[in-house]
């Protein structure tokens, strides 16, 4: 027997239940991982709330963790029992002491990277990788806008932008979060609770605006994001923290400068073991070199049994950077 988190109805954090289950043996193309640290991501709240539908109930939750391989499926040849691994695109169920994961979604973990570092950074780091290298190739000295710069993805984005020599303008909800983002590498910060985002972008760029906006907020920032883009700019909408963008009249893209818009997801960019290996190596190399730091505050490490409390903290906007569940 093992313990995990499951839910049978969608709703608030209170629907999450900590209970026992009997782990199944891994399928031929899977490995079983004994999780040592589990990443908490905003997408988990989308599944819990019902914004993203679950395939069946009761459902597990969570996509990301790091740990040790304890069982290997009959057709798996590239991963061995005892390997240190991390994963970030599993079927929901990572909020668990053990989890079966398809082998092509497993990244081998270098000795220089701890389980907590991996679980706190892999999904968020892979997200930044595809945003900066595949959705749009960020260039040295390029000025761009990145919403929620003090969040889990945002702090990694700030550090990666600095490593690339790019100029990230980050939006944040407080002066404290502005200091965090700047310390991580943001070039400029905008506190959207007391500053107008569009006016500040115009001021920072001497009226030129930016060529790309990375927006994980969604509904609340959609129009502001479009107004920050120069002619032929690219709007990258990759999240729905304030609710999904719906009912869009495509004519608005014409009116605001023949803009481009994309709604990417990691599953559209990192789909094979080779793509995962390339992206995870880029991330882990920067962490090992000290160019990306993913230290998690003790106040943001929760026992697995307190997943509901972790979700309340995440959705309160009081956390910064990454949070973890510890089995």
PDB file of C-alpha atoms in Angstrom:
ATOM      1  CA  UNK A   1       0.000   0.000   0.000  1.00  0.00           C
ATOM      2  CA  UNK A   2       0.970   3.631  -0.536  1.00  0.00           C
ATOM      3  CA  UNK A   3      -0.539   7.069   0.015  1.00  0.00           C
ATOM      4  CA  UNK A   4      -1.676   9.563  -2.610  1.00  0.00           C
ATOM      5  CA  UNK A   5      -3.981  12.510  -3.251  1.00  0.00           C
ATOM      6  CA  UNK A   6      -7.180  12.000  -5.228  1.00  0.00           C
ATOM      7  CA  UNK A   7     -10.457  13.824  -5.884  1.00  0.00           C
ATOM      8  CA  UNK A   8     -13.878  12.610  -7.008  1.00  0.00           C
ATOM      9  CA  UNK A   9     -15.569  15.960  -7.736  1.00  0.00           C
ATOM     10  CA  UNK A  10     -14.149  19.218  -9.039  1.00  0.00           C
ATOM     11  CA  UNK A  11     -14.061  22.305  -6.880  1.00  0.00           C
ATOM     12  CA  UNK A  12     -11.873  24.117  -4.381  1.00  0.00           C
ATOM     13  CA  UNK A  13      -8.879  22.708  -2.471  1.00  0.00           C
ATOM     14  CA  UNK A  14     -11.255  20.992  -0.040  1.00  0.00           C
ATOM     15  CA  UNK A  15     -12.077  18.302  -2.657  1.00  0.00           C
ATOM     16  CA  UNK A  16      -8.553  16.846  -2.347  1.00  0.00           C
ATOM     17  CA  UNK A  17      -8.360  13.654  -0.257  1.00  0.00           C
ATOM     18  CA  UNK A  18      -5.270  11.941   1.193  1.00  0.00           C
ATOM     19  CA  UNK A  19      -5.827   8.186   1.064  1.00  0.00           C
ATOM     20  CA  UNK A  20      -4.289   4.770   0.614  1.00  0.00           C
ATOM     21  CA  UNK A  21      -4.090   2.888  -2.662  1.00  0.00           C
ATOM     22  CA  UNK A  22      -2.438  -0.206  -4.083  1.00  0.00           C
ATOM     23  CA  UNK A  23       0.100   0.764  -6.778  1.00  0.00           C
ATOM     24  CA  UNK A  24      -0.200  -1.224 -10.007  1.00  0.00           C
ATOM     25  CA  UNK A  25       2.906  -2.687 -11.609  1.00  0.00           C
ATOM     26  CA  UNK A  26       4.254  -0.512 -14.431  1.00  0.00           C
ATOM     27  CA  UNK A  27       3.048  -1.265 -17.962  1.00  0.00           C
ATOM     28  CA  UNK A  28       5.664  -2.535 -20.457  1.00  0.00           C
ATOM     29  CA  UNK A  29       6.567   1.044 -21.493  1.00  0.00           C
ATOM     30  CA  UNK A  30       6.504   2.507 -17.976  1.00  0.00           C
ATOM     31  CA  UNK A  31       8.727   2.791 -14.927  1.00  0.00           C
ATOM     32  CA  UNK A  32       7.643   3.111 -11.305  1.00  0.00           C
ATOM     33  CA  UNK A  33       9.145   6.021  -9.390  1.00  0.00           C
ATOM     34  CA  UNK A  34       9.310   6.367  -5.618  1.00  0.00           C
ATOM     35  CA  UNK A  35       8.807  10.120  -5.341  1.00  0.00           C
ATOM     36  CA  UNK A  36      11.138  12.082  -3.075  1.00  0.00           C
ATOM     37  CA  UNK A  37       9.792  15.552  -3.948  1.00  0.00           C
ATOM     38  CA  UNK A  38       6.691  16.592  -5.902  1.00  0.00           C
ATOM     39  CA  UNK A  39       6.255  19.822  -7.833  1.00  0.00           C
ATOM     40  CA  UNK A  40       3.132  21.941  -7.409  1.00  0.00           C
ATOM     41  CA  UNK A  41       2.074  23.793 -10.552  1.00  0.00           C
ATOM     42  CA  UNK A  42      -0.766  26.161 -11.343  1.00  0.00           C
ATOM     43  CA  UNK A  43      -2.033  23.751 -13.993  1.00  0.00           C
ATOM     44  CA  UNK A  44      -2.847  21.351 -11.129  1.00  0.00           C
ATOM     45  CA  UNK A  45      -5.501  23.807  -9.941  1.00  0.00           C
ATOM     46  CA  UNK A  46      -7.057  23.805 -13.414  1.00  0.00           C
ATOM     47  CA  UNK A  47      -7.641  20.041 -13.215  1.00  0.00           C
ATOM     48  CA  UNK A  48      -8.878  20.242  -9.617  1.00  0.00           C
ATOM     49  CA  UNK A  49     -11.327  23.055 -10.379  1.00  0.00           C
ATOM     50  CA  UNK A  50     -12.623  21.477 -13.582  1.00  0.00           C
ATOM     51  CA  UNK A  51     -11.241  24.126 -15.971  1.00  0.00           C
ATOM     52  CA  UNK A  52      -9.346  21.241 -17.549  1.00  0.00           C
ATOM     53  CA  UNK A  53     -11.557  18.116 -17.458  1.00  0.00           C
ATOM     54  CA  UNK A  54     -10.293  14.886 -15.891  1.00  0.00           C
ATOM     55  CA  UNK A  55     -10.662  11.683 -17.889  1.00  0.00           C
ATOM     56  CA  UNK A  56     -12.230   9.783 -15.001  1.00  0.00           C
ATOM     57  CA  UNK A  57     -13.025   9.894 -11.299  1.00  0.00           C
ATOM     58  CA  UNK A  58     -11.636   9.364  -8.794  1.00  0.00           C
ATOM     59  CA  UNK A  59      -8.671  11.133 -10.342  1.00  0.00           C
ATOM     60  CA  UNK A  60      -5.098  11.613  -9.255  1.00  0.00           C
ATOM     61  CA  UNK A  61      -3.428  14.995  -9.508  1.00  0.00           C
ATOM     62  CA  UNK A  62      -0.006  16.388 -10.348  1.00  0.00           C
ATOM     63  CA  UNK A  63       2.361  15.998 -13.280  1.00  0.00           C
ATOM     64  CA  UNK A  64       5.838  16.542 -11.858  1.00  0.00           C
ATOM     65  CA  UNK A  65       8.137  14.887  -9.337  1.00  0.00           C
ATOM     66  CA  UNK A  66      11.616  13.516  -8.788  1.00  0.00           C
ATOM     67  CA  UNK A  67      12.701  10.296  -7.168  1.00  0.00           C
ATOM     68  CA  UNK A  68      14.205   6.847  -7.614  1.00  0.00           C
ATOM     69  CA  UNK A  69      13.129   4.147 -10.069  1.00  0.00           C
ATOM     70  CA  UNK A  70      11.908   1.073  -8.183  1.00  0.00           C
ATOM     71  CA  UNK A  71      10.376  -0.997 -11.012  1.00  0.00           C
ATOM     72  CA  UNK A  72      10.892  -1.102 -14.785  1.00  0.00           C
ATOM     73  CA  UNK A  73       8.440  -2.240 -17.470  1.00  0.00           C
ATOM     74  CA  UNK A  74       9.341  -5.195 -19.665  1.00  0.00           C
ATOM     75  CA  UNK A  75      10.069  -3.129 -22.805  1.00  0.00           C
ATOM     76  CA  UNK A  76      12.098  -0.375 -21.118  1.00  0.00           C
ATOM     77  CA  UNK A  77      15.823  -0.593 -21.847  1.00  0.00           C
ATOM     78  CA  UNK A  78      17.208   2.907 -21.253  1.00  0.00           C
ATOM     79  CA  UNK A  79      16.227   3.282 -17.578  1.00  0.00           C
ATOM     80  CA  UNK A  80      17.283   1.048 -14.704  1.00  0.00           C
ATOM     81  CA  UNK A  81      16.121   0.319 -11.175  1.00  0.00           C
ATOM     82  CA  UNK A  82      17.932   2.706  -8.843  1.00  0.00           C
ATOM     83  CA  UNK A  83      18.262   5.543 -11.381  1.00  0.00           C
ATOM     84  CA  UNK A  84      17.689   9.066 -10.076  1.00  0.00           C
ATOM     85  CA  UNK A  85      15.048  10.596 -12.321  1.00  0.00           C
ATOM     86  CA  UNK A  86      12.599  13.449 -12.744  1.00  0.00           C
ATOM     87  CA  UNK A  87       9.443  13.777 -14.813  1.00  0.00           C
ATOM     88  CA  UNK A  88       7.118  16.636 -15.672  1.00  0.00           C
ATOM     89  CA  UNK A  89       4.522  15.452 -18.168  1.00  0.00           C
ATOM     90  CA  UNK A  90       3.067  12.351 -16.576  1.00  0.00           C
ATOM     91  CA  UNK A  91      -0.581  11.403 -16.539  1.00  0.00           C
ATOM     92  CA  UNK A  92      -2.141  13.082 -13.476  1.00  0.00           C
ATOM     93  CA  UNK A  93      -1.097  11.261 -10.325  1.00  0.00           C
ATOM     94  CA  UNK A  94       2.275  12.635  -9.240  1.00  0.00           C
ATOM     95  CA  UNK A  95       0.813  13.712  -5.886  1.00  0.00           C
ATOM     96  CA  UNK A  96       1.721  10.271  -4.593  1.00  0.00           C
ATOM     97  CA  UNK A  97       4.381   8.271  -2.791  1.00  0.00           C
ATOM     98  CA  UNK A  98       4.848   6.194  -5.972  1.00  0.00           C
ATOM     99  CA  UNK A  99       3.809   6.857  -9.554  1.00  0.00           C
ATOM    100  CA  UNK A 100       4.022   4.970 -12.848  1.00  0.00           C
ATOM    101  CA  UNK A 101       5.364   7.099 -15.699  1.00  0.00           C
ATOM    102  CA  UNK A 102       5.912   6.389 -19.399  1.00  0.00           C
ATOM    103  CA  UNK A 103       9.628   5.951 -20.015  1.00  0.00           C
ATOM    104  CA  UNK A 104       9.795   8.588 -22.760  1.00  0.00           C
ATOM    105  CA  UNK A 105       8.665  11.200 -20.210  1.00  0.00           C
ATOM    106  CA  UNK A 106      11.506  10.413 -17.810  1.00  0.00           C
ATOM    107  CA  UNK A 107      14.636  12.580 -17.558  1.00  0.00           C
ATOM    108  CA  UNK A 108      17.734  11.163 -15.917  1.00  0.00           C
ATOM    109  CA  UNK A 109      18.815  13.373 -13.050  1.00  0.00           C
ATOM    110  CA  UNK A 110      22.473  14.450 -12.816  1.00  0.00           C
ATOM    111  CA  UNK A 111      24.141  13.951  -9.433  1.00  0.00           C
ATOM    112  CA  UNK A 112      24.608  17.731  -9.165  1.00  0.00           C
ATOM    113  CA  UNK A 113      20.830  18.290  -9.068  1.00  0.00           C
ATOM    114  CA  UNK A 114      18.862  17.417  -5.913  1.00  0.00           C
ATOM    115  CA  UNK A 115      15.412  15.846  -5.956  1.00  0.00           C
ATOM    116  CA  UNK A 116      13.922  19.059  -4.571  1.00  0.00           C
ATOM    117  CA  UNK A 117      15.651  21.206  -7.196  1.00  0.00           C
ATOM    118  CA  UNK A 118      14.391  18.929  -9.963  1.00  0.00           C
ATOM    119  CA  UNK A 119      10.809  18.746  -8.700  1.00  0.00           C
ATOM    120  CA  UNK A 120      10.740  22.516  -8.217  1.00  0.00           C
ATOM    121  CA  UNK A 121      12.089  23.334 -11.651  1.00  0.00           C
ATOM    122  CA  UNK A 122      11.545  20.713 -14.345  1.00  0.00           C
ATOM    123  CA  UNK A 123       8.048  21.550 -15.628  1.00  0.00           C
ATOM    124  CA  UNK A 124       8.585  25.262 -15.128  1.00  0.00           C
ATOM    125  CA  UNK A 125      12.038  25.110 -16.705  1.00  0.00           C
ATOM    126  CA  UNK A 126      10.843  23.089 -19.688  1.00  0.00           C
ATOM    127  CA  UNK A 127       8.100  25.684 -20.106  1.00  0.00           C
ATOM    128  CA  UNK A 128      10.632  28.510 -20.215  1.00  0.00           C
ATOM    129  CA  UNK A 129      12.772  26.476 -22.612  1.00  0.00           C
ATOM    130  CA  UNK A 130      10.023  26.036 -25.193  1.00  0.00           C
ATOM    131  CA  UNK A 131       8.873  29.644 -24.760  1.00  0.00           C
ATOM    132  CA  UNK A 132      12.364  31.119 -25.228  1.00  0.00           C
ATOM    133  CA  UNK A 133      13.792  28.731 -27.817  1.00  0.00           C
ATOM    134  CA  UNK A 134      10.905  27.169 -29.744  1.00  0.00           C
ATOM    135  CA  UNK A 135       7.795  29.374 -29.609  1.00  0.00           C
ATOM    136  CA  UNK A 136       9.950  32.455 -30.130  1.00  0.00           C
ATOM    137  CA  UNK A 137      13.736  32.592 -30.202  1.00  0.00           C
ATOM    138  CA  UNK A 138      14.739  35.189 -27.620  1.00  0.00           C
ATOM    139  CA  UNK A 139      17.803  37.152 -28.722  1.00  0.00           C
ATOM    140  CA  UNK A 140      20.557  38.930 -26.800  1.00  0.00           C
ATOM    141  CA  UNK A 141      19.470  42.476 -25.852  1.00  0.00           C
ATOM    142  CA  UNK A 142      15.864  41.781 -26.911  1.00  0.00           C
ATOM    143  CA  UNK A 143      13.272  43.607 -24.807  1.00  0.00           C
ATOM    144  CA  UNK A 144      10.098  41.658 -24.030  1.00  0.00           C
ATOM    145  CA  UNK A 145       7.263  41.497 -21.494  1.00  0.00           C
ATOM    146  CA  UNK A 146       6.716  38.540 -19.149  1.00  0.00           C
ATOM    147  CA  UNK A 147       3.693  38.479 -16.840  1.00  0.00           C
ATOM    148  CA  UNK A 148       3.841  36.985 -13.308  1.00  0.00           C
ATOM    149  CA  UNK A 149       7.599  37.397 -13.164  1.00  0.00           C
ATOM    150  CA  UNK A 150       7.827  36.393  -9.485  1.00  0.00           C
ATOM    151  CA  UNK A 151       5.919  33.131  -9.940  1.00  0.00           C
ATOM    152  CA  UNK A 152       7.465  29.706 -10.349  1.00  0.00           C
ATOM    153  CA  UNK A 153       7.829  29.966 -14.129  1.00  0.00           C
ATOM    154  CA  UNK A 154       8.548  33.676 -13.925  1.00  0.00           C
ATOM    155  CA  UNK A 155      11.578  33.481 -11.627  1.00  0.00           C
ATOM    156  CA  UNK A 156      13.157  30.849 -13.855  1.00  0.00           C
ATOM    157  CA  UNK A 157      12.342  33.019 -16.880  1.00  0.00           C
ATOM    158  CA  UNK A 158      14.039  36.024 -15.254  1.00  0.00           C
ATOM    159  CA  UNK A 159      17.200  34.026 -14.621  1.00  0.00           C
ATOM    160  CA  UNK A 160      17.221  32.409 -18.076  1.00  0.00           C
ATOM    161  CA  UNK A 161      16.689  35.792 -19.754  1.00  0.00           C
ATOM    162  CA  UNK A 162      19.654  37.192 -17.854  1.00  0.00           C
ATOM    163  CA  UNK A 163      21.772  34.214 -18.920  1.00  0.00           C
ATOM    164  CA  UNK A 164      20.818  34.960 -22.543  1.00  0.00           C
ATOM    165  CA  UNK A 165      21.605  38.659 -22.157  1.00  0.00           C
ATOM    166  CA  UNK A 166      17.970  39.575 -22.899  1.00  0.00           C
ATOM    167  CA  UNK A 167      15.945  42.355 -21.229  1.00  0.00           C
ATOM    168  CA  UNK A 168      12.861  40.973 -19.485  1.00  0.00           C
ATOM    169  CA  UNK A 169      10.215  43.432 -18.310  1.00  0.00           C
ATOM    170  CA  UNK A 170       8.272  41.586 -15.624  1.00  0.00           C
ATOM    171  CA  UNK A 171       4.847  42.298 -14.176  1.00  0.00           C
ATOM    172  CA  UNK A 172       4.301  41.567 -10.477  1.00  0.00           C
ATOM    173  CA  UNK A 173       1.662  42.227  -7.818  1.00  0.00           C
ATOM    174  CA  UNK A 174       3.762  43.874  -5.098  1.00  0.00           C
ATOM    175  CA  UNK A 175       6.988  45.754  -4.512  1.00  0.00           C
ATOM    176  CA  UNK A 176       8.324  42.731  -2.626  1.00  0.00           C
ATOM    177  CA  UNK A 177       7.761  40.543  -5.681  1.00  0.00           C
ATOM    178  CA  UNK A 178       9.378  43.206  -7.858  1.00  0.00           C
ATOM    179  CA  UNK A 179      12.538  42.934  -5.760  1.00  0.00           C
ATOM    180  CA  UNK A 180      12.479  39.138  -6.107  1.00  0.00           C
ATOM    181  CA  UNK A 181      12.128  39.343  -9.879  1.00  0.00           C
ATOM    182  CA  UNK A 182      14.890  41.944 -10.190  1.00  0.00           C
ATOM    183  CA  UNK A 183      17.197  39.887  -7.992  1.00  0.00           C
ATOM    184  CA  UNK A 184      16.544  36.935 -10.304  1.00  0.00           C
ATOM    185  CA  UNK A 185      17.457  38.921 -13.399  1.00  0.00           C
ATOM    186  CA  UNK A 186      14.474  40.982 -14.550  1.00  0.00           C
ATOM    187  CA  UNK A 187      15.613  44.117 -16.351  1.00  0.00           C
ATOM    188  CA  UNK A 188      12.586  46.176 -15.276  1.00  0.00           C
ATOM    189  CA  UNK A 189       9.463  45.438 -13.203  1.00  0.00           C
ATOM    190  CA  UNK A 190       5.912  46.787 -13.276  1.00  0.00           C
ATOM    191  CA  UNK A 191       3.699  46.543 -10.172  1.00  0.00           C
ATOM    192  CA  UNK A 192       0.291  46.154 -11.812  1.00  0.00           C
ATOM    193  CA  UNK A 193      -1.510  46.989  -8.557  1.00  0.00           C
ATOM    194  CA  UNK A 194      -0.282  50.574  -8.636  1.00  0.00           C
ATOM    195  CA  UNK A 195       1.060  51.100 -12.174  1.00  0.00           C
ATOM    196  CA  UNK A 196      -0.586  50.981 -15.592  1.00  0.00           C
ATOM    197  CA  UNK A 197       1.067  48.167 -17.527  1.00  0.00           C
ATOM    198  CA  UNK A 198       0.707  49.699 -20.993  1.00  0.00           C
ATOM    199  CA  UNK A 199       1.847  53.168 -19.917  1.00  0.00           C
ATOM    200  CA  UNK A 200       4.891  51.734 -18.148  1.00  0.00           C
ATOM    201  CA  UNK A 201       5.878  49.608 -21.155  1.00  0.00           C
ATOM    202  CA  UNK A 202       5.622  52.668 -23.386  1.00  0.00           C
ATOM    203  CA  UNK A 203       7.750  54.624 -20.907  1.00  0.00           C
ATOM    204  CA  UNK A 204      10.384  51.893 -20.519  1.00  0.00           C
ATOM    205  CA  UNK A 205      10.702  51.365 -24.284  1.00  0.00           C
ATOM    206  CA  UNK A 206      10.532  55.064 -25.276  1.00  0.00           C
ATOM    207  CA  UNK A 207       7.245  54.385 -27.052  1.00  0.00           C
ATOM    208  CA  UNK A 208       8.537  51.482 -29.123  1.00  0.00           C
ATOM    209  CA  UNK A 209       6.619  48.743 -27.261  1.00  0.00           C
ATOM    210  CA  UNK A 210       7.847  45.110 -27.365  1.00  0.00           C
ATOM    211  CA  UNK A 211       8.001  42.411 -30.010  1.00  0.00           C
ATOM    212  CA  UNK A 212       6.711  39.576 -27.834  1.00  0.00           C
ATOM    213  CA  UNK A 213       4.568  39.234 -24.702  1.00  0.00           C
ATOM    214  CA  UNK A 214       4.527  36.034 -22.630  1.00  0.00           C
ATOM    215  CA  UNK A 215       1.198  35.903 -20.773  1.00  0.00           C
ATOM    216  CA  UNK A 216       0.148  33.170 -18.334  1.00  0.00           C
ATOM    217  CA  UNK A 217      -2.499  35.319 -16.641  1.00  0.00           C
ATOM    218  CA  UNK A 218      -5.130  35.066 -19.369  1.00  0.00           C
ATOM    219  CA  UNK A 219      -8.392  36.984 -19.273  1.00  0.00           C
ATOM    220  CA  UNK A 220      -7.298  39.850 -16.979  1.00  0.00           C
ATOM    221  CA  UNK A 221      -4.245  40.853 -19.018  1.00  0.00           C
ATOM    222  CA  UNK A 222      -5.303  39.949 -22.570  1.00  0.00           C
ATOM    223  CA  UNK A 223      -6.049  43.470 -23.841  1.00  0.00           C
ATOM    224  CA  UNK A 224      -3.145  45.092 -21.982  1.00  0.00           C
ATOM    225  CA  UNK A 225      -0.813  42.508 -23.477  1.00  0.00           C
ATOM    226  CA  UNK A 226      -2.002  43.280 -27.003  1.00  0.00           C
ATOM    227  CA  UNK A 227      -1.549  47.011 -26.384  1.00  0.00           C
ATOM    228  CA  UNK A 228       2.079  46.426 -25.340  1.00  0.00           C
ATOM    229  CA  UNK A 229       2.969  44.858 -28.704  1.00  0.00           C
ATOM    230  CA  UNK A 230       4.561  46.690 -31.574  1.00  0.00           C
ATOM    231  CA  UNK A 231       3.355  46.157 -35.145  1.00  0.00           C
ATOM    232  CA  UNK A 232       3.586  42.462 -36.171  1.00  0.00           C
ATOM    233  CA  UNK A 233       4.313  41.521 -32.560  1.00  0.00           C
ATOM    234  CA  UNK A 234       3.692  38.076 -31.088  1.00  0.00           C
ATOM    235  CA  UNK A 235       1.268  37.413 -28.238  1.00  0.00           C
ATOM    236  CA  UNK A 236       2.149  34.142 -26.462  1.00  0.00           C
ATOM    237  CA  UNK A 237      -0.805  33.191 -24.234  1.00  0.00           C
ATOM    238  CA  UNK A 238       0.318  30.148 -22.263  1.00  0.00           C
ATOM    239  CA  UNK A 239      -1.877  30.137 -19.146  1.00  0.00           C
ATOM    240  CA  UNK A 240      -5.218  31.035 -17.566  1.00  0.00           C
ATOM    241  CA  UNK A 241      -4.487  32.110 -13.980  1.00  0.00           C
ATOM    242  CA  UNK A 242      -7.256  34.766 -14.106  1.00  0.00           C
ATOM    243  CA  UNK A 243      -9.536  32.711 -16.337  1.00  0.00           C
ATOM    244  CA  UNK A 244      -9.389  31.673 -19.998  1.00  0.00           C
ATOM    245  CA  UNK A 245      -9.415  34.125 -22.900  1.00  0.00           C
ATOM    246  CA  UNK A 246     -12.682  33.476 -24.738  1.00  0.00           C
ATOM    247  CA  UNK A 247     -14.857  35.084 -27.391  1.00  0.00           C
ATOM    248  CA  UNK A 248     -11.953  36.776 -29.170  1.00  0.00           C
ATOM    249  CA  UNK A 249     -12.760  38.763 -32.294  1.00  0.00           C
ATOM    250  CA  UNK A 250      -9.776  38.147 -34.570  1.00  0.00           C
ATOM    251  CA  UNK A 251     -10.277  41.615 -36.025  1.00  0.00           C
ATOM    252  CA  UNK A 252      -8.662  43.037 -32.883  1.00  0.00           C
ATOM    253  CA  UNK A 253      -5.317  41.625 -34.042  1.00  0.00           C
ATOM    254  CA  UNK A 254      -5.643  43.656 -37.228  1.00  0.00           C
ATOM    255  CA  UNK A 255      -6.662  46.803 -35.369  1.00  0.00           C
ATOM    256  CA  UNK A 256      -3.708  46.652 -32.991  1.00  0.00           C
ATOM    257  CA  UNK A 257      -1.024  46.166 -35.633  1.00  0.00           C
ATOM    258  CA  UNK A 258      -1.481  42.932 -37.625  1.00  0.00           C
ATOM    259  CA  UNK A 259      -0.434  40.992 -34.551  1.00  0.00           C
ATOM    260  CA  UNK A 260       0.304  37.277 -34.250  1.00  0.00           C
ATOM    261  CA  UNK A 261      -1.079  35.169 -31.406  1.00  0.00           C
ATOM    262  CA  UNK A 262      -0.351  31.607 -30.261  1.00  0.00           C
ATOM    263  CA  UNK A 263      -1.661  29.409 -27.448  1.00  0.00           C
ATOM    264  CA  UNK A 264       1.186  26.929 -26.911  1.00  0.00           C
ATOM    265  CA  UNK A 265       1.619  24.102 -24.425  1.00  0.00           C
ATOM    266  CA  UNK A 266       4.578  21.978 -23.455  1.00  0.00           C
ATOM    267  CA  UNK A 267       2.874  18.918 -24.975  1.00  0.00           C
ATOM    268  CA  UNK A 268       3.090  20.558 -28.385  1.00  0.00           C
ATOM    269  CA  UNK A 269       6.846  21.105 -28.188  1.00  0.00           C
ATOM    270  CA  UNK A 270       8.478  18.439 -26.007  1.00  0.00           C
ATOM    271  CA  UNK A 271       6.964  15.151 -27.115  1.00  0.00           C
ATOM    272  CA  UNK A 272       9.831  12.663 -27.500  1.00  0.00           C
ATOM    273  CA  UNK A 273      12.565  11.349 -25.213  1.00  0.00           C
ATOM    274  CA  UNK A 274      15.130  13.103 -27.421  1.00  0.00           C
ATOM    275  CA  UNK A 275      13.362  16.460 -27.135  1.00  0.00           C
ATOM    276  CA  UNK A 276      13.030  15.990 -23.374  1.00  0.00           C
ATOM    277  CA  UNK A 277      16.715  15.100 -23.030  1.00  0.00           C
ATOM    278  CA  UNK A 278      17.791  18.210 -24.959  1.00  0.00           C
ATOM    279  CA  UNK A 279      15.524  20.557 -23.023  1.00  0.00           C
ATOM    280  CA  UNK A 280      16.211  19.080 -19.572  1.00  0.00           C
ATOM    281  CA  UNK A 281      19.980  19.144 -20.219  1.00  0.00           C
ATOM    282  CA  UNK A 282      19.793  22.859 -21.041  1.00  0.00           C
ATOM    283  CA  UNK A 283      17.959  23.474 -17.770  1.00  0.00           C
ATOM    284  CA  UNK A 284      20.065  21.217 -15.552  1.00  0.00           C
ATOM    285  CA  UNK A 285      23.319  22.652 -16.985  1.00  0.00           C
ATOM    286  CA  UNK A 286      22.242  26.171 -15.971  1.00  0.00           C
ATOM    287  CA  UNK A 287      21.213  24.987 -12.487  1.00  0.00           C
ATOM    288  CA  UNK A 288      24.507  23.126 -12.021  1.00  0.00           C
ATOM    289  CA  UNK A 289      26.408  26.245 -13.141  1.00  0.00           C
ATOM    290  CA  UNK A 290      24.532  28.390 -10.625  1.00  0.00           C
ATOM    291  CA  UNK A 291      22.904  30.533 -13.329  1.00  0.00           C
ATOM    292  CA  UNK A 292      19.430  29.330 -12.331  1.00  0.00           C
ATOM    293  CA  UNK A 293      18.629  28.897  -8.637  1.00  0.00           C
ATOM    294  CA  UNK A 294      15.475  27.078  -7.552  1.00  0.00           C
ATOM    295  CA  UNK A 295      15.733  27.094  -3.771  1.00  0.00           C
ATOM    296  CA  UNK A 296      12.296  26.539  -2.221  1.00  0.00           C
ATOM    297  CA  UNK A 297      11.489  28.369   1.056  1.00  0.00           C
ATOM    298  CA  UNK A 298      10.710  26.035   3.935  1.00  0.00           C
ATOM    299  CA  UNK A 299       7.318  27.732   4.234  1.00  0.00           C
ATOM    300  CA  UNK A 300       6.486  26.485   0.737  1.00  0.00           C
ATOM    301  CA  UNK A 301       7.320  22.829   1.408  1.00  0.00           C
ATOM    302  CA  UNK A 302       4.208  20.914   2.444  1.00  0.00           C
ATOM    303  CA  UNK A 303       3.714  17.302   3.550  1.00  0.00           C
ATOM    304  CA  UNK A 304       1.894  15.308   0.870  1.00  0.00           C
ATOM    305  CA  UNK A 305      -1.071  15.059   3.248  1.00  0.00           C
ATOM    306  CA  UNK A 306      -1.440  18.870   3.174  1.00  0.00           C
ATOM    307  CA  UNK A 307      -1.947  19.252  -0.585  1.00  0.00           C
ATOM    308  CA  UNK A 308      -5.141  21.237   0.009  1.00  0.00           C
ATOM    309  CA  UNK A 309      -3.243  23.775   2.119  1.00  0.00           C
ATOM    310  CA  UNK A 310      -0.590  24.009  -0.589  1.00  0.00           C
ATOM    311  CA  UNK A 311      -3.262  24.823  -3.192  1.00  0.00           C
ATOM    312  CA  UNK A 312      -4.791  27.497  -0.952  1.00  0.00           C
ATOM    313  CA  UNK A 313      -1.391  29.128  -0.575  1.00  0.00           C
ATOM    314  CA  UNK A 314      -0.738  28.980  -4.320  1.00  0.00           C
ATOM    315  CA  UNK A 315      -4.101  30.465  -5.270  1.00  0.00           C
ATOM    316  CA  UNK A 316      -3.823  33.193  -2.623  1.00  0.00           C
ATOM    317  CA  UNK A 317      -0.922  34.740  -4.606  1.00  0.00           C
ATOM    318  CA  UNK A 318       1.079  34.809  -1.367  1.00  0.00           C
ATOM    319  CA  UNK A 319       3.726  32.354  -2.585  1.00  0.00           C
ATOM    320  CA  UNK A 320       6.663  33.168  -4.814  1.00  0.00           C
ATOM    321  CA  UNK A 321       8.739  30.876  -6.951  1.00  0.00           C
ATOM    322  CA  UNK A 322       8.143  27.136  -6.582  1.00  0.00           C
ATOM    323  CA  UNK A 323       6.343  25.081  -3.937  1.00  0.00           C
ATOM    324  CA  UNK A 324       6.730  21.384  -3.142  1.00  0.00           C
ATOM    325  CA  UNK A 325       4.929  18.434  -1.627  1.00  0.00           C
ATOM    326  CA  UNK A 326       7.186  16.062   0.324  1.00  0.00           C
ATOM    327  CA  UNK A 327       6.022  12.430   0.701  1.00  0.00           C
TER     328      UNK A 327
END
